[in-house]
CSV table of C-alpha atoms in Angstrom, one decimal:
chain,number,residue,atom,x,y,z
A,1,MET,CA,-44.9,-31.4,-13.6
A,2,GLU,CA,-44.6,-28.0,-15.2
A,3,GLN,CA,-48.2,-27.6,-16.2
A,4,LEU,CA,-49.6,-29.0,-12.9
A,5,ASP,CA,-47.3,-26.6,-11.0
A,6,ALA,CA,-48.5,-23.6,-12.9
A,7,THR,CA,-52.3,-24.3,-12.6
A,8,VAL,CA,-52.1,-25.4,-9.0
A,9,LEU,CA,-50.1,-22.3,-8.0
A,10,ALA,CA,-52.7,-19.9,-9.5
A,11,THR,CA,-55.4,-21.5,-7.3
A,12,ALA,CA,-53.3,-21.1,-4.1
A,13,LEU,CA,-52.1,-17.5,-4.6
A,14,PRO,CA,-54.7,-15.9,-2.2
A,15,THR,CA,-53.7,-18.3,0.6
A,16,MET,CA,-50.0,-17.7,0.0
A,17,ALA,CA,-50.5,-14.0,0.1
A,18,ARG,CA,-52.0,-14.2,3.6
A,19,ASP,CA,-49.1,-16.3,4.8
A,20,PHE,CA,-46.6,-13.8,3.4
A,21,GLY,CA,-48.5,-10.8,4.6
A,22,VAL,CA,-48.9,-9.2,1.1
A,23,SER,CA,-51.8,-8.5,-1.1
A,24,ALA,CA,-53.1,-11.1,-3.5
A,25,PRO,CA,-52.3,-9.0,-6.6
A,26,ALA,CA,-48.7,-8.7,-5.4
A,27,MET,CA,-48.3,-12.5,-5.6
A,28,SER,CA,-48.6,-12.5,-9.4
A,29,ILE,CA,-44.9,-11.7,-9.5
A,30,SER,CA,-44.4,-15.4,-8.5
A,31,LEU,CA,-46.0,-16.3,-11.9
A,32,THR,CA,-44.2,-13.6,-14.0
A,33,SER,CA,-40.8,-14.4,-12.5
A,34,TYR,CA,-41.1,-17.9,-13.9
A,35,LEU,CA,-42.1,-16.6,-17.3
A,36,LEU,CA,-39.1,-14.3,-17.2
A,37,SER,CA,-36.8,-17.2,-16.6
A,38,LEU,CA,-38.4,-19.2,-19.4
A,39,ALA,CA,-37.9,-16.3,-21.8
A,40,ILE,CA,-34.2,-15.9,-21.0
A,41,PHE,CA,-33.2,-19.5,-21.1
A,42,ILE,CA,-35.4,-21.3,-23.7
A,43,PRO,CA,-33.4,-19.9,-26.7
A,44,ALA,CA,-30.2,-21.4,-25.2
A,45,SER,CA,-31.7,-24.8,-24.7
A,46,GLY,CA,-30.8,-26.2,-28.1
A,47,ALA,CA,-27.2,-25.0,-28.0
A,48,ILE,CA,-26.7,-26.4,-24.5
A,49,ALA,CA,-28.1,-29.8,-25.5
A,50,ASP,CA,-25.8,-29.9,-28.5
A,51,ARG,CA,-22.8,-29.1,-26.3
A,52,PHE,CA,-23.4,-31.3,-23.3
A,53,GLY,CA,-25.8,-34.0,-24.6
A,54,SER,CA,-29.5,-34.4,-24.5
A,55,ARG,CA,-29.6,-36.9,-21.6
A,56,THR,CA,-27.2,-34.9,-19.4
A,57,VAL,CA,-29.1,-31.6,-20.0
A,58,PHE,CA,-32.6,-33.3,-19.6
A,59,ARG,CA,-31.6,-34.8,-16.3
A,60,SER,CA,-30.0,-31.6,-15.1
A,61,ALA,CA,-33.2,-29.7,-16.1
A,62,ILE,CA,-35.4,-32.0,-14.0
A,63,ALA,CA,-33.0,-31.8,-11.1
A,64,VAL,CA,-32.9,-28.0,-11.2
A,65,PHE,CA,-36.7,-27.8,-11.4
A,66,VAL,CA,-37.1,-30.1,-8.4
A,67,LEU,CA,-34.5,-28.1,-6.4
A,68,GLY,CA,-36.3,-24.9,-7.3
A,69,SER,CA,-39.6,-26.6,-6.1
A,70,LEU,CA,-38.0,-27.5,-2.7
A,71,LEU,CA,-36.8,-24.0,-2.3
A,72,CYS,CA,-40.3,-22.6,-3.2
A,73,ALA,CA,-41.8,-24.9,-0.6
A,74,GLN,CA,-39.4,-23.5,2.1
A,75,ALA,CA,-39.9,-19.9,1.1
A,76,PRO,CA,-40.3,-17.7,4.2
A,77,ASN,CA,-41.3,-14.6,2.2
A,78,LEU,CA,-42.3,-13.4,-1.3
A,79,PHE,CA,-38.7,-12.3,-2.2
A,80,PHE,CA,-37.3,-15.8,-1.5
A,81,LEU,CA,-40.2,-17.4,-3.5
A,82,VAL,CA,-39.5,-15.2,-6.5
A,83,LEU,CA,-35.8,-16.2,-6.5
A,84,ALA,CA,-36.8,-19.9,-6.2
A,85,ARG,CA,-39.3,-19.5,-9.1
A,86,LEU,CA,-36.5,-18.0,-11.3
A,87,LEU,CA,-34.5,-21.2,-10.6
A,88,GLN,CA,-37.5,-23.3,-11.4
A,89,GLY,CA,-37.9,-21.4,-14.7
A,90,LEU,CA,-34.3,-22.3,-15.6
A,91,GLY,CA,-35.2,-26.0,-15.3
A,92,GLY,CA,-38.5,-25.6,-17.1
A,93,ALA,CA,-36.9,-23.7,-20.0
A,94,MET,CA,-34.7,-26.8,-20.7
A,95,MET,CA,-37.3,-29.5,-20.1
A,96,LEU,CA,-39.9,-28.9,-22.9
A,97,PRO,CA,-37.6,-28.0,-25.8
A,98,ILE,CA,-35.1,-30.8,-25.1
A,99,GLY,CA,-37.9,-33.3,-24.6
A,100,ARG,CA,-39.2,-32.3,-28.0
A,101,LEU,CA,-35.7,-32.5,-29.5
A,102,VAL,CA,-35.2,-36.0,-28.1
A,103,LEU,CA,-38.5,-37.1,-29.8
A,104,MET,CA,-37.6,-35.5,-33.1
A,105,ARG,CA,-34.2,-37.2,-33.2
A,106,SER,CA,-35.4,-40.7,-32.2
A,107,VAL,CA,-38.8,-41.2,-33.9
A,108,ALA,CA,-39.3,-42.2,-37.5
A,109,ARG,CA,-41.1,-39.6,-39.6
A,110,LYS,CA,-44.1,-41.9,-40.2
A,111,ASP,CA,-44.7,-42.1,-36.4
A,112,MET,CA,-44.1,-38.3,-35.8
A,113,VAL,CA,-47.8,-37.3,-35.5
A,114,ASN,CA,-48.7,-40.1,-33.1
A,115,ALA,CA,-45.6,-39.3,-31.0
A,116,MET,CA,-46.3,-35.6,-30.9
A,117,SER,CA,-49.8,-36.3,-29.7
A,118,TRP,CA,-48.4,-38.3,-26.8
A,119,LEU,CA,-45.9,-35.6,-26.0
A,120,LEU,CA,-48.7,-33.0,-25.7
A,121,ILE,CA,-51.0,-35.0,-23.5
A,122,PRO,CA,-49.2,-34.0,-20.2
A,123,ALA,CA,-49.7,-30.4,-21.1
A,124,LEU,CA,-53.4,-31.0,-21.2
A,125,VAL,CA,-53.6,-33.1,-18.1
A,126,GLY,CA,-52.1,-30.3,-16.0
A,127,PRO,CA,-54.9,-27.8,-16.5
A,128,ILE,CA,-57.5,-30.5,-15.8
A,129,LEU,CA,-55.9,-31.7,-12.5
A,130,GLY,CA,-54.6,-28.3,-11.4
A,131,PRO,CA,-57.8,-26.7,-9.9
A,132,PRO,CA,-59.0,-29.8,-7.9
A,133,VAL,CA,-55.5,-30.7,-6.7
A,134,GLY,CA,-54.8,-27.1,-5.8
A,135,GLY,CA,-58.1,-26.9,-3.9
A,136,MET,CA,-57.3,-30.1,-2.0
A,137,PHE,CA,-53.8,-28.9,-1.0
A,138,VAL,CA,-55.0,-25.5,0.1
A,139,THR,CA,-58.1,-26.8,2.0
A,140,TYR,CA,-56.8,-29.9,3.6
A,141,LEU,CA,-53.0,-29.7,3.7
A,142,ASP,CA,-50.8,-26.6,3.0
A,143,TRP,CA,-49.9,-24.6,-0.1
A,144,ARG,CA,-46.3,-25.8,0.3
A,145,TRP,CA,-47.4,-29.3,-1.0
A,146,ILE,CA,-47.9,-27.7,-4.4
A,147,PHE,CA,-44.1,-27.8,-4.7
A,148,TYR,CA,-43.4,-30.9,-2.6
A,149,ILE,CA,-45.4,-33.0,-5.1
A,150,ASN,CA,-42.8,-32.2,-7.8
A,151,VAL,CA,-40.2,-34.2,-5.8
A,152,PRO,CA,-41.6,-37.7,-6.5
A,153,ILE,CA,-42.6,-36.8,-10.1
A,154,GLY,CA,-39.1,-35.4,-10.7
A,155,ILE,CA,-37.3,-38.5,-9.2
A,156,ILE,CA,-39.4,-40.8,-11.5
A,157,GLY,CA,-38.6,-38.6,-14.5
A,158,PHE,CA,-34.9,-38.6,-13.7
A,159,ILE,CA,-34.8,-42.4,-13.5
A,160,LEU,CA,-36.8,-42.8,-16.7
A,161,VAL,CA,-34.5,-40.4,-18.6
A,162,THR,CA,-31.5,-42.3,-17.3
A,163,MET,CA,-33.0,-45.6,-18.5
A,164,PHE,CA,-34.4,-44.6,-21.9
A,165,ILE,CA,-32.8,-41.4,-23.3
A,166,GLU,CA,-29.6,-41.7,-25.2
A,167,GLU,CA,-26.8,-39.2,-24.8
A,168,VAL,CA,-26.9,-37.4,-28.2
A,169,LYS,CA,-24.7,-34.4,-28.9
A,170,GLY,CA,-25.1,-32.1,-31.9
A,171,PRO,CA,-22.4,-30.9,-34.1
A,172,ARG,CA,-20.1,-28.1,-32.7
A,173,THR,CA,-20.9,-24.9,-34.6
A,174,GLY,CA,-18.4,-22.6,-32.9
A,175,ARG,CA,-18.4,-20.6,-29.7
A,176,PHE,CA,-21.5,-20.0,-27.6
A,177,ASP,CA,-23.3,-16.9,-28.7
A,178,LEU,CA,-23.1,-15.0,-25.4
A,179,SER,CA,-23.9,-11.6,-26.8
A,180,GLY,CA,-27.0,-13.0,-28.6
A,181,PHE,CA,-28.0,-14.8,-25.3
A,182,ILE,CA,-27.9,-11.5,-23.4
A,183,LEU,CA,-29.7,-9.5,-26.2
A,184,SER,CA,-32.4,-12.1,-26.8
A,185,GLY,CA,-32.9,-12.6,-23.0
A,186,ILE,CA,-33.5,-8.9,-22.4
A,187,SER,CA,-35.7,-8.7,-25.4
A,188,LEU,CA,-37.9,-11.7,-24.8
A,189,GLY,CA,-38.0,-11.2,-21.0
A,190,SER,CA,-39.1,-7.6,-21.4
A,191,LEU,CA,-41.7,-8.6,-24.0
A,192,LEU,CA,-43.1,-11.5,-21.9
A,193,PHE,CA,-43.2,-9.4,-18.8
A,194,GLY,CA,-44.7,-6.5,-20.7
A,195,PHE,CA,-47.4,-8.6,-22.2
A,196,GLU,CA,-48.3,-10.1,-18.8
A,197,MET,CA,-48.3,-6.6,-17.1
A,198,SER,CA,-50.8,-5.4,-19.8
A,199,SER,CA,-53.4,-7.7,-18.4
A,200,ARG,CA,-53.3,-6.0,-15.0
A,201,GLU,CA,-55.2,-2.9,-14.0
A,202,GLY,CA,-53.1,0.2,-13.6
A,203,GLU,CA,-49.9,-1.3,-15.1
A,204,GLY,CA,-50.4,0.1,-18.6
A,205,TYR,CA,-47.4,2.5,-18.6
A,206,LEU,CA,-45.0,-0.1,-17.2
A,207,ALA,CA,-46.3,-2.6,-19.8
A,208,VAL,CA,-45.7,-0.1,-22.7
A,209,PHE,CA,-42.2,0.6,-21.3
A,210,LEU,CA,-41.2,-3.0,-21.1
A,211,ILE,CA,-42.6,-3.9,-24.5
A,212,SER,CA,-40.7,-0.9,-26.0
A,213,ILE,CA,-37.5,-2.1,-24.3
A,214,GLY,CA,-38.2,-5.6,-25.7
A,215,LEU,CA,-38.6,-4.4,-29.2
A,216,LEU,CA,-35.4,-2.2,-29.1
A,217,PHE,CA,-33.3,-5.1,-27.9
A,218,GLY,CA,-35.0,-7.4,-30.4
A,219,ILE,CA,-33.9,-5.1,-33.2
A,220,ALA,CA,-30.4,-5.1,-31.7
A,221,TYR,CA,-30.4,-8.9,-31.6
A,222,LEU,CA,-31.5,-9.2,-35.3
A,223,ARG,CA,-28.6,-7.0,-36.3
A,224,HIS,CA,-26.2,-9.1,-34.2
A,225,ALA,CA,-27.6,-12.4,-35.6
A,226,ARG,CA,-26.9,-11.4,-39.2
A,227,LYS,CA,-23.2,-11.2,-38.4
A,228,HIS,CA,-22.7,-14.2,-36.0
A,229,PRO,CA,-21.9,-17.5,-37.6
A,230,SER,CA,-24.1,-19.5,-35.1
A,231,PRO,CA,-26.6,-17.2,-33.5
A,232,ILE,CA,-28.6,-18.5,-30.5
A,233,MET,CA,-31.8,-17.9,-32.4
A,234,ASP,CA,-31.2,-18.6,-36.0
A,235,PHE,CA,-33.7,-16.6,-38.1
A,236,SER,CA,-32.4,-18.3,-41.3
A,237,LEU,CA,-34.7,-21.1,-40.3
A,238,MET,CA,-37.6,-19.0,-41.5
A,239,LYS,CA,-36.3,-19.6,-45.1
A,240,VAL,CA,-37.5,-23.2,-44.8
A,241,PRO,CA,-41.1,-23.1,-46.2
A,242,THR,CA,-42.9,-25.5,-43.9
A,243,PHE,CA,-41.1,-24.2,-40.8
A,244,ARG,CA,-41.9,-20.6,-41.7
A,245,THR,CA,-45.6,-21.2,-42.4
A,246,SER,CA,-45.9,-23.3,-39.2
A,247,VAL,CA,-44.3,-20.6,-37.1
A,248,ILE,CA,-46.5,-17.8,-38.6
A,249,ALA,CA,-49.8,-19.6,-38.7
A,250,GLY,CA,-49.1,-21.3,-35.4
A,251,SER,CA,-48.3,-18.0,-33.8
A,252,LEU,CA,-51.5,-16.4,-35.0
A,253,THR,CA,-53.5,-19.4,-33.7
A,254,ARG,CA,-51.7,-19.4,-30.3
A,255,ILE,CA,-52.7,-15.8,-29.7
A,256,SER,CA,-56.3,-17.1,-29.6
A,257,GLN,CA,-55.2,-20.1,-27.4
A,258,GLY,CA,-53.4,-17.7,-25.0
A,259,ALA,CA,-56.4,-15.3,-24.8
A,260,HIS,CA,-59.2,-17.8,-24.0
A,261,PRO,CA,-57.9,-19.2,-20.7
A,262,PHE,CA,-57.8,-15.6,-19.6
A,263,LEU,CA,-61.1,-14.4,-21.0
A,264,ILE,CA,-63.4,-17.4,-20.4
A,265,PRO,CA,-63.0,-17.7,-16.6
A,266,LEU,CA,-63.2,-13.9,-16.3
A,267,MET,CA,-66.4,-13.8,-18.4
A,268,LEU,CA,-68.0,-16.6,-16.4
A,269,GLN,CA,-67.3,-14.8,-13.1
A,270,LEU,CA,-67.8,-11.2,-14.0
A,271,GLY,CA,-70.4,-11.6,-16.7
A,272,PHE,CA,-72.3,-14.7,-15.6
A,273,GLY,CA,-71.8,-14.2,-11.8
A,274,LEU,CA,-70.4,-17.7,-11.2
A,275,SER,CA,-68.0,-18.6,-8.5
A,276,ALA,CA,-64.4,-19.2,-9.3
A,277,ALA,CA,-64.9,-22.9,-8.7
A,278,ALA,CA,-67.9,-23.2,-11.0
A,279,ALA,CA,-66.1,-21.2,-13.7
A,280,GLY,CA,-63.1,-23.5,-13.4
A,281,GLN,CA,-65.3,-26.6,-13.9
A,282,ILE,CA,-66.7,-25.2,-17.1
A,283,ALA,CA,-63.3,-23.9,-18.4
A,284,ILE,CA,-61.7,-27.3,-18.3
A,285,ALA,CA,-64.1,-28.3,-21.2
A,286,THR,CA,-61.4,-27.2,-23.7
A,287,ALA,CA,-58.8,-29.4,-22.1
A,288,LEU,CA,-61.1,-32.4,-22.1
A,289,GLY,CA,-61.9,-31.7,-25.8
A,290,SER,CA,-58.2,-31.5,-26.6
A,291,MET,CA,-57.6,-34.9,-25.1
A,292,ALA,CA,-60.6,-36.4,-26.9
A,293,MET,CA,-59.0,-35.4,-30.3
A,294,LYS,CA,-55.8,-37.4,-29.8
A,295,PRO,CA,-57.0,-40.8,-31.1
A,296,PHE,CA,-58.2,-39.3,-34.4
A,297,GLN,CA,-55.3,-37.1,-35.5
A,298,VAL,CA,-53.2,-39.7,-37.3
A,299,ARG,CA,-56.2,-40.9,-39.3
A,300,ILE,CA,-57.3,-37.4,-40.2
A,301,LEU,CA,-53.9,-36.4,-41.5
A,302,ARG,CA,-53.5,-39.6,-43.5
A,303,THR,CA,-56.9,-39.0,-45.1
A,304,LEU,CA,-56.7,-35.2,-45.7
A,305,GLY,CA,-53.0,-34.3,-45.5
A,306,PHE,CA,-51.6,-31.3,-43.5
A,307,ARG,CA,-52.7,-28.5,-45.8
A,308,THR,CA,-56.4,-29.4,-46.2
A,309,ALA,CA,-56.8,-30.6,-42.6
A,310,LEU,CA,-55.3,-27.4,-41.2
A,311,ILE,CA,-57.6,-25.2,-43.3
A,312,ILE,CA,-60.7,-27.1,-42.5
A,313,PHE,CA,-60.1,-27.7,-38.8
A,314,GLY,CA,-58.6,-24.2,-38.4
A,315,LEU,CA,-61.7,-22.6,-39.7
A,316,ILE,CA,-64.1,-24.8,-37.6
A,317,GLY,CA,-62.1,-24.4,-34.4
A,318,THR,CA,-61.6,-20.6,-34.8
A,319,LEU,CA,-65.2,-19.9,-35.6
A,320,GLY,CA,-66.2,-22.2,-32.7
A,321,TYR,CA,-64.1,-20.0,-30.3
A,322,GLY,CA,-65.8,-17.0,-32.0
A,323,MET,CA,-69.1,-18.3,-30.7
A,324,CYS,CA,-68.0,-17.2,-27.2
A,325,ALA,CA,-68.8,-13.7,-28.4
A,326,ILE,CA,-72.5,-14.5,-28.4
A,327,PHE,CA,-72.6,-16.3,-25.0
A,328,LYS,CA,-75.3,-14.9,-22.7
A,329,PRO,CA,-75.9,-15.5,-18.9
A,330,ASP,CA,-79.2,-17.1,-19.7
A,331,TRP,CA,-77.6,-19.8,-21.9
A,332,PRO,CA,-77.7,-23.3,-20.3
A,333,LEU,CA,-74.3,-24.1,-18.8
A,334,PRO,CA,-74.2,-27.6,-20.4
A,335,VAL,CA,-74.5,-26.0,-23.8
A,336,ILE,CA,-71.6,-23.7,-23.2
A,337,PHE,CA,-69.6,-26.6,-21.8
A,338,VAL,CA,-70.2,-28.6,-25.0
A,339,ILE,CA,-69.3,-25.7,-27.3
A,340,LEU,CA,-66.0,-25.2,-25.4
A,341,PHE,CA,-65.4,-29.0,-25.5
A,342,PHE,CA,-65.6,-29.0,-29.3
A,343,CYS,CA,-63.5,-25.8,-29.6
A,344,GLY,CA,-60.7,-27.6,-27.7
A,345,PHE,CA,-61.3,-30.7,-29.9
A,346,PHE,CA,-60.6,-28.8,-33.1
A,347,MET,CA,-57.9,-26.5,-31.8
A,348,SER,CA,-56.0,-29.5,-30.4
A,349,PHE,CA,-55.6,-30.9,-33.8
A,350,GLN,CA,-54.1,-27.7,-35.1
A,351,PHE,CA,-51.4,-27.5,-32.4
A,352,THR,CA,-50.3,-31.1,-32.9
A,353,ALA,CA,-50.2,-30.5,-36.7
A,354,TYR,CA,-48.2,-27.3,-36.4
A,355,ASN,CA,-45.8,-28.8,-33.9
A,356,THR,CA,-45.1,-31.7,-36.3
A,357,ILE,CA,-45.1,-30.1,-39.7
A,358,ALA,CA,-42.6,-27.5,-38.6
A,359,TYR,CA,-39.8,-30.0,-38.6
A,360,ASP,CA,-40.7,-31.7,-41.9
A,361,GLU,CA,-37.8,-30.0,-43.9
A,362,ILE,CA,-35.4,-29.4,-41.0
A,363,GLU,CA,-32.1,-31.3,-41.2
A,364,ARG,CA,-31.1,-33.4,-38.1
A,365,ASP,CA,-28.1,-31.2,-37.4
A,366,ARG,CA,-30.3,-28.1,-37.1
A,367,MET,CA,-33.0,-29.8,-35.1
A,368,SER,CA,-31.8,-28.5,-31.7
A,369,ILE,CA,-31.7,-24.8,-32.8
A,370,ALA,CA,-35.1,-25.3,-34.5
A,371,THR,CA,-36.8,-26.7,-31.4
A,372,SER,CA,-35.5,-23.9,-29.2
A,373,PHE,CA,-36.6,-21.3,-31.8
A,374,TYR,CA,-40.1,-22.8,-32.1
A,375,SER,CA,-40.5,-23.1,-28.3
A,376,THR,CA,-39.5,-19.5,-27.8
A,377,PHE,CA,-42.1,-18.2,-30.3
A,378,GLN,CA,-44.7,-20.6,-28.8
A,379,GLN,CA,-44.2,-19.1,-25.3
A,380,LEU,CA,-44.1,-15.5,-26.6
A,381,MET,CA,-47.4,-15.8,-28.6
A,382,LEU,CA,-49.3,-17.4,-25.7
A,383,SER,CA,-48.3,-14.4,-23.6
A,384,LEU,CA,-49.2,-12.0,-26.4
A,385,GLY,CA,-52.6,-13.6,-26.5
A,386,ILE,CA,-53.3,-12.5,-22.9
A,387,CYS,CA,-52.0,-9.0,-23.8
A,388,VAL,CA,-54.3,-8.7,-26.9
A,389,ALA,CA,-57.3,-10.0,-25.0
A,390,ALA,CA,-56.7,-7.6,-22.0
A,391,LEU,CA,-56.2,-4.6,-24.3
A,392,ALA,CA,-59.4,-5.4,-26.3
A,393,LEU,CA,-61.4,-5.9,-23.1
A,394,HIS,CA,-60.0,-2.8,-21.4
A,395,GLY,CA,-60.4,-0.7,-24.6
A,396,SER,CA,-64.0,-1.7,-25.0
A,397,THR,CA,-64.8,-1.1,-21.3
A,398,GLN,CA,-63.3,2.4,-21.5
A,399,PHE,CA,-64.9,3.3,-24.9
A,400,LEU,CA,-68.4,2.3,-23.8
A,401,GLY,CA,-67.9,4.0,-20.4
A,402,HIS,CA,-68.5,0.9,-18.2
A,403,ALA,CA,-67.2,0.8,-14.6
A,404,LYS,CA,-66.2,-2.8,-15.0
A,405,PRO,CA,-66.3,-5.2,-18.0
A,406,GLU,CA,-69.7,-6.2,-19.1
A,407,MET,CA,-70.9,-8.9,-21.6
A,408,VAL,CA,-70.6,-6.7,-24.6
A,409,ASP,CA,-66.9,-5.9,-23.7
A,410,PHE,CA,-66.1,-9.6,-23.5
A,411,SER,CA,-67.8,-10.0,-26.9
A,412,VAL,CA,-65.5,-7.4,-28.4
A,413,ALA,CA,-62.5,-9.1,-27.0
A,414,PHE,CA,-63.5,-12.5,-28.4
A,415,ILE,CA,-64.2,-11.0,-31.8
A,416,VAL,CA,-60.7,-9.4,-31.9
A,417,VAL,CA,-58.8,-12.6,-31.0
A,418,THR,CA,-61.0,-14.6,-33.4
A,419,ALA,CA,-60.2,-12.3,-36.2
A,420,ILE,CA,-56.5,-12.6,-35.6
A,421,ALA,CA,-56.7,-16.4,-35.5
A,422,LEU,CA,-58.7,-16.5,-38.8
A,423,LEU,CA,-55.6,-15.0,-40.5
A,424,ALA,CA,-53.9,-18.3,-39.7
A,425,VAL,CA,-56.3,-20.0,-42.1
A,426,ILE,CA,-55.0,-17.9,-44.9
A,427,TRP,CA,-51.4,-18.8,-44.0
A,428,ASN,CA,-52.4,-22.5,-43.9
A,429,ALA,CA,-53.3,-22.2,-47.6
A,430,SER,CA,-49.6,-21.4,-48.4
A,431,PHE,CA,-48.5,-24.9,-47.3
A,432,SER,CA,-47.6,-27.1,-50.2
A,433,ARG,CA,-50.3,-29.7,-51.0
A,434,THR,CA,-47.7,-32.4,-50.4
A,435,ALA,CA,-46.2,-30.8,-47.3
A,436,GLY,CA,-45.6,-33.4,-44.6
A,437,SER,CA,-46.7,-36.3,-46.8
A,438,GLU,CA,-43.9,-38.6,-45.5
A,439,ILE,CA,-45.0,-37.8,-41.9
A,440,SER,CA,-48.8,-38.1,-42.4
A,441,GLY,CA,-48.8,-41.0,-44.9
A,442,HIS,CA,-51.2,-39.0,-47.1
A,443,ARG,CA,-50.6,-39.6,-50.8
A,444,ARG,CA,-52.2,-37.2,-53.2
A,445,LYS,CA,-53.4,-38.9,-56.4
A,446,SER,CA,-51.4,-38.2,-59.5
A,447,PRO,CA,-53.0,-38.1,-63.0
A,448,GLU,CA,-51.4,-41.5,-63.7
A,449,ASP,CA,-53.2,-43.0,-60.6
A,450,SER,CA,-56.6,-41.6,-61.8
A,451,LEU,CA,-56.0,-43.1,-65.3
A,452,ALA,CA,-55.1,-46.5,-63.7
A,453,GLU,CA,-58.3,-46.5,-61.8
A,454,HIS,CA,-60.3,-46.0,-64.9
């Protein structure tokens, strides 16, 4: 519901702009307002689930998202739409982390990889269905159906949560960290908004201002968290080896993941001269590749283990994305489609592995704070990826004196984000050779096993 909503909305923005009597670029605030709401409320999701129960909060999150969708559908102007999107973001901020928390608490470790693969499939289906569904709504119905479609999906979700999700509360760890909630909300909201603004022409000064505010409040939050007994974002989790490595390596990789959905359609339109529809049909190759990987992940991890598999697949996937730097308009489009398909194939494995291994050493009573912490960094790094790609593209365009981005500028941007993602491979090597062995079922041979074989 969330992913479909986001991708369909992007398709319909020009039509919505005409209805509201504003310019198409002005409509982007309807996207950033949702991101802002996510940034503020995701850190609180774990603490709220612990206090009120996973089923209660999950159902409430779905209901809030659906209510926000109905208000979006009724929006008479852009201001009303932005307020409704903020409400939607409140529901969205609770849905994904708490859905992951429910899974972590209810699935046996040996089934974790398979379960995580299923959890991530809806996030891949959304980008595939989004462009054609959006085009159908805008062309044959009305853009308001983008939001109405969430009502039946939300009702089904509400019923299923009621039937299958248990009411689990976490241990009470003291009063709610209100000061930390305010400081982290301002910091993360400013950072996300700033990263998003940096991808727009003429918004550089505002982006720098927002990112600076975000960093200042982030420093203030870190000082606050050291003194609070139960901070809303607990950085002591970074002392857990597998969690720390997964957060750092996963963050470096997600910068690349965030950059490519921004760079590839832009390159295909500006560099190759394709229409938006044609560019969209090629860009979905990565999502299709991601889905194709799902049946193989359990077997790969059982054979290779987390450390070896992440190093090998991380290197192949990252270098595959690096090939985008040598794309040329005279390349056959099917070849480009196949390359992007396999990029998605290998990168999908990494994200399932990171999302699973992160919780290998986390105690059950800290699972809620860990999921909200991890989800926060996940969202932040995807937005940072857009920022890095936009800055690299704009910097190359200015340095080479081009009036608009050319193929060489896109090449520079792809090289920059690929270089950052390659750093994740180095971090992957810091995983223990036995990390996640209980989850993956991988058993490294001991010297005694080798002697027994002989």
